[in-house]
Amino acid sequence: MATEATTTNFQNSDFRPVPQPPDFHPEVIVSSHDGLHFWQFMIAGSIAGCVEHMAMFPVDTVKTHMQALGSCPIKSVGVRHALRSILKSEGLSGLYRGIGAMGLGAGPAHAVYFSVYEVCKKYFSGENPNNSAAHAVSGVCATVASDAVFTPMDTVKQRLQLGNSAAYRGVFDCVKKVLKEEGFGAFYASYKTTVLMNAPYTAVHFTTYEALKRGLIEISPESVSDERVIVHATAGALAGASAAVITTPLDVVKTQLQCQGVCGCDRFKSSSIGDVVKTIVQKDGYKGLMRGWIPRMLFHAPAAAICWSTYEAAKAFFQEINASSESGT
């Protein structure tokens, strides 16, 4: 009887032990976020960044010309006027001046960007996918790291976009001349402004993207696998457009700092954001701080759609590879 009572007690569901798989290893639990390794996030991000920036480069060239002040060839803030002036002065190739610098900078920078974001998101979210604050903080961490990689090449890219072939023969000629005439610090003259611009941009961007993606998936969860690309592209486009408009004034300041002295553009005594803002307002009024907001939005909306859909597709590819290799073992 005692034995039967003891057996009955242990059959109580409250005392039932949790079964463990025979090959259970604790490290599997904390392995990789989304089933991917750090280097896979880097490759996926690098591919996404290159595809995004190469596809949207002509729009970025128009935006850069519109934001530059001084005696540069383009003084109109209209998109059509800017585009027509570039085509008239340099032809179709003028829209792609500096694309080599973009290619050299976008890949490594986006590898850092997305890998840092994913690692920080896992750390700050506490396994809660709805933690918007974690997405915002992770985005800020990602942009601080990636801008340190991208800013030098972005400076070269914008100078090539504005300058003619007589000013710079190419990427390496531009790097050599900037180092000789202005020193290494010129490559990071806009870094503080870039971070101050991209920090709110990425905070808004990532938070909006994650929320929209989650909302779109909840609308039609049964067809999410069939509409994965549409979900990521739509969420990315809306997030990119809203974040771009909000941060346009700081983007104008960044362009001014990176392009100072090129084809007659103003030079500043310091890299103070306040001094640059004051100069812009004096020359063009407060509307000058919104120069190029239309091409900036037209750039970031499709760019974010391309970037996120490419990035998520690359992640899905790596997830399939990892799943097949695990099933094979």
Coordinates of C-alpha atoms in Angstrom, one line a residue:
M1 CA 0.0 0.0 0.0
A2 CA 2.8 2.4 0.9
T3 CA 4.5 1.6 -2.4
E4 CA 1.3 2.3 -4.3
A5 CA 0.8 5.6 -2.5
T6 CA 4.3 6.7 -3.3
T7 CA 3.8 5.8 -7.0
T8 CA 0.5 7.7 -7.0
N9 CA 2.2 10.8 -5.6
F10 CA 4.9 10.8 -8.2
Q11 CA 2.3 10.4 -10.9
N12 CA 0.9 13.8 -9.9
S13 CA 1.4 16.2 -12.8
D14 CA 2.8 18.8 -10.4
F15 CA 5.8 16.5 -9.8
R16 CA 6.3 15.2 -13.3
P17 CA 9.9 15.8 -14.5
V18 CA 10.4 17.7 -17.7
P19 CA 11.8 15.3 -20.3
Q20 CA 15.1 16.3 -22.0
P21 CA 16.2 15.2 -25.4
P22 CA 19.0 12.6 -25.2
D23 CA 21.5 14.8 -27.0
F24 CA 20.7 18.0 -25.2
H25 CA 23.6 20.5 -25.0
P26 CA 23.1 23.9 -23.2
E27 CA 25.2 25.8 -25.8
V28 CA 22.6 25.1 -28.5
I29 CA 20.1 27.4 -26.6
V30 CA 22.4 30.4 -26.7
S31 CA 24.0 29.7 -30.1
S32 CA 22.9 32.1 -32.9
H33 CA 20.1 34.6 -33.2
D34 CA 17.5 33.7 -35.8
G35 CA 19.5 30.4 -36.3
L36 CA 22.4 32.4 -37.9
H37 CA 26.0 32.9 -37.0
F38 CA 27.6 36.3 -36.8
W39 CA 29.5 36.0 -40.1
Q40 CA 26.2 35.1 -41.9
F41 CA 24.6 38.3 -40.6
M42 CA 27.7 40.2 -42.0
I43 CA 27.4 38.6 -45.4
A44 CA 23.7 39.1 -45.6
G45 CA 24.1 42.8 -44.6
S46 CA 26.9 43.3 -47.0
I47 CA 24.9 42.0 -50.0
A48 CA 21.9 44.0 -49.0
G49 CA 23.9 47.3 -48.7
C50 CA 25.6 46.9 -52.0
V51 CA 22.4 46.1 -53.9
E52 CA 20.5 49.0 -52.2
H53 CA 23.1 51.7 -52.8
M54 CA 24.1 50.6 -56.4
A55 CA 20.4 50.5 -57.4
M56 CA 19.6 53.9 -56.0
F57 CA 22.9 55.7 -56.7
P58 CA 21.5 58.2 -59.4
V59 CA 18.9 59.4 -57.0
D60 CA 21.5 60.0 -54.4
T61 CA 23.6 62.0 -56.8
V62 CA 20.7 64.3 -57.5
K63 CA 20.1 64.8 -53.8
T64 CA 23.8 65.6 -53.2
H65 CA 23.8 68.3 -55.9
M66 CA 20.6 69.8 -54.5
Q67 CA 22.0 70.0 -51.0
A68 CA 25.3 71.7 -52.0
L69 CA 25.5 75.5 -51.7
G70 CA 27.8 78.1 -53.2
S71 CA 28.8 78.3 -56.8
C72 CA 28.3 74.7 -57.7
P73 CA 26.8 74.1 -61.1
I74 CA 23.3 73.4 -59.6
K75 CA 21.6 76.0 -57.6
S76 CA 17.9 75.1 -58.1
V77 CA 16.2 72.9 -55.5
G78 CA 13.9 71.3 -58.0
V79 CA 14.5 67.6 -58.8
R80 CA 13.9 68.0 -62.5
H81 CA 16.2 71.1 -62.7
A82 CA 18.9 69.3 -60.8
L83 CA 18.6 66.2 -63.0
R84 CA 18.6 68.2 -66.2
S85 CA 21.6 70.2 -65.2
I86 CA 23.6 67.0 -64.4
L87 CA 22.7 65.4 -67.7
K88 CA 23.5 68.6 -69.6
S89 CA 26.9 69.2 -68.0
E90 CA 28.2 65.6 -67.7
G91 CA 25.8 63.3 -69.5
L92 CA 24.4 60.1 -68.1
S93 CA 27.7 59.1 -66.6
G94 CA 27.5 62.1 -64.3
L95 CA 24.7 60.3 -62.3
Y96 CA 27.2 57.6 -61.5
R97 CA 30.3 59.6 -60.6
G98 CA 31.6 58.2 -57.3
I99 CA 29.8 54.8 -57.5
G100 CA 33.2 53.1 -57.0
A101 CA 33.6 54.8 -53.6
M102 CA 30.1 53.7 -52.7
G103 CA 30.9 50.1 -53.6
L104 CA 34.0 50.1 -51.5
G105 CA 32.2 51.6 -48.5
A106 CA 28.7 50.1 -48.6
G107 CA 29.6 46.5 -48.3
P108 CA 31.8 46.6 -45.2
A109 CA 29.6 49.3 -43.6
H110 CA 26.4 47.3 -44.0
A111 CA 28.1 44.1 -42.8
V112 CA 28.9 46.0 -39.6
Y113 CA 25.5 47.7 -39.6
F114 CA 23.3 44.6 -39.6
S115 CA 25.5 42.3 -37.6
V116 CA 25.8 44.8 -34.8
Y117 CA 22.0 45.4 -35.0
E118 CA 21.2 41.7 -34.7
V119 CA 23.6 41.1 -31.8
C120 CA 22.3 44.2 -29.9
K121 CA 18.7 43.3 -30.6
K122 CA 19.1 39.9 -29.1
Y123 CA 20.9 41.3 -26.1
F124 CA 18.5 44.2 -25.4
S125 CA 15.2 42.6 -26.3
G126 CA 15.3 39.8 -23.8
E127 CA 13.8 37.4 -26.3
N128 CA 10.8 39.8 -26.6
P129 CA 10.2 40.6 -30.3
N130 CA 7.8 43.4 -29.5
N131 CA 10.4 45.4 -27.6
S132 CA 10.4 48.7 -29.6
A133 CA 12.9 50.4 -27.3
A134 CA 15.4 47.5 -27.9
H135 CA 15.0 48.0 -31.6
A136 CA 15.6 51.7 -31.3
V137 CA 18.7 51.3 -29.1
S138 CA 20.1 48.5 -31.3
G139 CA 19.7 50.7 -34.4
V140 CA 21.6 53.5 -32.7
C141 CA 24.4 51.1 -31.7
A142 CA 24.5 49.8 -35.3
T143 CA 24.8 53.2 -36.9
V144 CA 27.6 54.4 -34.6
A145 CA 29.7 51.4 -35.6
S146 CA 28.8 51.4 -39.3
D147 CA 29.3 55.2 -39.8
A148 CA 32.8 54.9 -38.5
V149 CA 33.5 52.5 -41.4
F150 CA 31.4 54.3 -44.1
T151 CA 32.0 58.0 -43.5
P152 CA 35.4 58.3 -45.2
M153 CA 34.1 56.6 -48.4
D154 CA 30.9 58.6 -48.2
T155 CA 33.0 61.8 -48.2
V156 CA 34.9 60.6 -51.3
K157 CA 31.7 59.6 -53.0
Q158 CA 30.0 63.0 -52.5
R159 CA 33.1 64.9 -53.6
L160 CA 33.2 62.8 -56.8
Q161 CA 29.5 63.4 -57.3
L162 CA 30.0 67.2 -57.2
G163 CA 33.4 67.5 -58.8
N164 CA 34.1 67.2 -62.5
S165 CA 36.8 65.0 -64.0
A166 CA 39.4 67.8 -63.7
A167 CA 38.9 68.0 -59.9
Y168 CA 39.3 64.2 -59.2
R169 CA 40.2 61.5 -61.7
G170 CA 38.7 58.8 -59.5
V171 CA 38.4 57.3 -56.0
F172 CA 42.1 56.9 -55.3
D173 CA 43.0 60.3 -56.8
C174 CA 40.4 61.9 -54.5
V175 CA 41.7 60.1 -51.5
K176 CA 45.3 61.1 -52.2
K177 CA 44.3 64.8 -52.8
V178 CA 42.2 65.1 -49.7
L179 CA 45.0 63.6 -47.6
K180 CA 47.6 65.9 -49.1
E181 CA 45.5 69.1 -49.0
E182 CA 43.3 68.7 -45.9
G183 CA 44.7 65.8 -43.9
F184 CA 43.1 62.6 -42.6
G185 CA 40.6 64.5 -40.4
A186 CA 38.8 65.7 -43.5
F187 CA 37.4 62.2 -44.0
Y188 CA 35.7 62.4 -40.6
A189 CA 34.7 66.1 -40.6
S190 CA 31.1 65.1 -40.8
Y191 CA 31.2 62.0 -38.6
K192 CA 29.6 63.7 -35.6
T193 CA 26.9 65.1 -37.8
T194 CA 26.4 61.8 -39.5
V195 CA 25.9 60.0 -36.2
L196 CA 23.6 62.7 -34.9
M197 CA 21.6 62.3 -38.1
N198 CA 21.6 58.6 -38.4
A199 CA 21.0 57.9 -34.7
P200 CA 17.4 59.2 -34.9
Y201 CA 17.1 57.9 -38.4
T202 CA 17.9 54.4 -37.5
A203 CA 15.9 54.6 -34.2
V204 CA 12.8 55.6 -36.2
H205 CA 13.6 53.3 -39.1
F206 CA 14.2 50.0 -37.2
T207 CA 11.3 50.6 -34.7
T208 CA 8.9 51.4 -37.5
Y209 CA 10.1 48.5 -39.7
E210 CA 9.8 45.9 -36.9
A211 CA 6.4 47.2 -35.9
L212 CA 5.1 47.3 -39.5
K213 CA 6.5 43.9 -40.3
R214 CA 4.8 42.4 -37.3
G215 CA 1.5 44.2 -38.1
L216 CA 1.6 43.0 -41.7
I217 CA 2.3 39.5 -40.7
E218 CA -0.6 39.5 -38.2
I219 CA -3.0 40.7 -40.9
S220 CA -2.5 37.6 -43.0
P221 CA -0.4 35.0 -41.0
E222 CA -1.5 32.1 -43.2
S223 CA 0.1 33.5 -46.3
V224 CA 3.2 35.1 -44.7
S225 CA 5.5 32.6 -46.4
D226 CA 4.1 33.4 -49.9
E227 CA 4.2 37.1 -49.3
R228 CA 7.5 37.4 -47.4
V229 CA 9.1 39.7 -49.9
I230 CA 6.1 42.0 -50.1
V231 CA 5.9 42.2 -46.3
H232 CA 9.6 43.2 -45.9
A233 CA 9.6 45.6 -48.9
T234 CA 6.4 47.4 -47.8
A235 CA 7.5 47.7 -44.2
G236 CA 11.0 48.8 -45.3
A237 CA 9.7 51.4 -47.7
L238 CA 7.4 53.1 -45.2
A239 CA 10.0 53.0 -42.5
G240 CA 12.7 54.4 -44.8
A241 CA 10.5 57.2 -46.1
S242 CA 9.3 58.4 -42.7
A243 CA 12.8 58.3 -41.2
A244 CA 14.3 60.1 -44.2
V245 CA 12.0 63.1 -44.0
I246 CA 12.5 63.6 -40.3
T247 CA 16.3 63.7 -40.6
T248 CA 16.7 65.8 -43.8
P249 CA 18.0 69.0 -42.0
L250 CA 20.9 67.0 -40.5
D251 CA 21.6 65.4 -43.8
V252 CA 21.9 68.8 -45.4
V253 CA 24.5 69.8 -42.8
K254 CA 26.4 66.6 -43.3
T255 CA 26.6 67.2 -47.1
Q256 CA 27.8 70.7 -46.5
L257 CA 30.6 69.5 -44.2
Q258 CA 31.7 66.7 -46.6
C259 CA 31.7 68.8 -49.7
Q260 CA 33.2 72.1 -48.4
G261 CA 35.6 73.6 -50.9
V262 CA 34.5 71.4 -53.8
C263 CA 33.6 73.3 -57.0
G264 CA 33.1 76.5 -55.0
C265 CA 31.0 75.2 -52.1
D266 CA 31.5 77.0 -48.8
R267 CA 34.3 76.3 -46.4
F268 CA 33.7 76.3 -42.7
K269 CA 36.1 77.3 -39.9
S270 CA 34.9 74.5 -37.8
S271 CA 32.8 71.3 -38.1
S272 CA 30.3 72.8 -35.7
I273 CA 26.7 71.9 -36.6
G274 CA 25.5 75.3 -35.3
D275 CA 27.8 77.2 -37.6
V276 CA 26.7 75.3 -40.7
V277 CA 23.1 75.7 -39.8
K278 CA 23.6 79.4 -39.4
T279 CA 25.3 79.7 -42.8
I280 CA 22.5 77.7 -44.5
V281 CA 19.8 79.8 -43.0
Q282 CA 21.6 83.1 -43.9
K283 CA 22.0 82.1 -47.5
D284 CA 18.7 80.2 -48.2
G285 CA 16.4 80.7 -45.2
Y286 CA 15.0 77.8 -43.1
K287 CA 13.8 76.1 -46.3
G288 CA 17.4 75.5 -47.1
L289 CA 17.5 72.9 -44.3
M290 CA 15.0 70.9 -46.2
R291 CA 17.0 70.9 -49.5
G292 CA 16.7 67.6 -51.2
W293 CA 14.0 66.1 -49.0
I294 CA 12.1 64.8 -52.0
P295 CA 14.9 62.9 -53.6
R296 CA 16.0 61.8 -50.1
M297 CA 12.6 60.3 -49.5
L298 CA 12.5 58.9 -53.0
F299 CA 15.9 57.4 -52.3
H300 CA 15.3 55.9 -48.9
A301 CA 11.8 54.5 -49.5
P302 CA 12.8 52.1 -52.3
A303 CA 16.3 51.7 -50.9
A304 CA 15.0 50.5 -47.6
A305 CA 12.5 48.2 -49.5
I306 CA 15.4 46.7 -51.6
C307 CA 17.7 46.5 -48.6
W308 CA 15.3 44.8 -46.2
S309 CA 13.9 42.4 -48.7
T310 CA 17.4 41.4 -49.9
Y311 CA 18.7 41.1 -46.3
E312 CA 15.8 38.9 -45.2
A313 CA 16.1 36.8 -48.3
A314 CA 19.8 36.3 -47.6
K315 CA 19.0 35.4 -44.0
A316 CA 16.4 32.9 -45.2
F317 CA 19.0 31.4 -47.5
F318 CA 21.4 30.9 -44.7
Q319 CA 18.7 29.5 -42.4
E320 CA 17.9 26.8 -45.0
I321 CA 21.6 25.9 -45.4
N322 CA 22.0 25.7 -41.6
A323 CA 18.8 23.6 -41.2
S324 CA 19.9 21.2 -44.0
S325 CA 23.3 20.8 -42.5
E326 CA 21.9 20.1 -39.0
S327 CA 19.4 17.5 -40.4
G328 CA 22.3 15.9 -42.3
T329 CA 24.3 15.4 -39.1

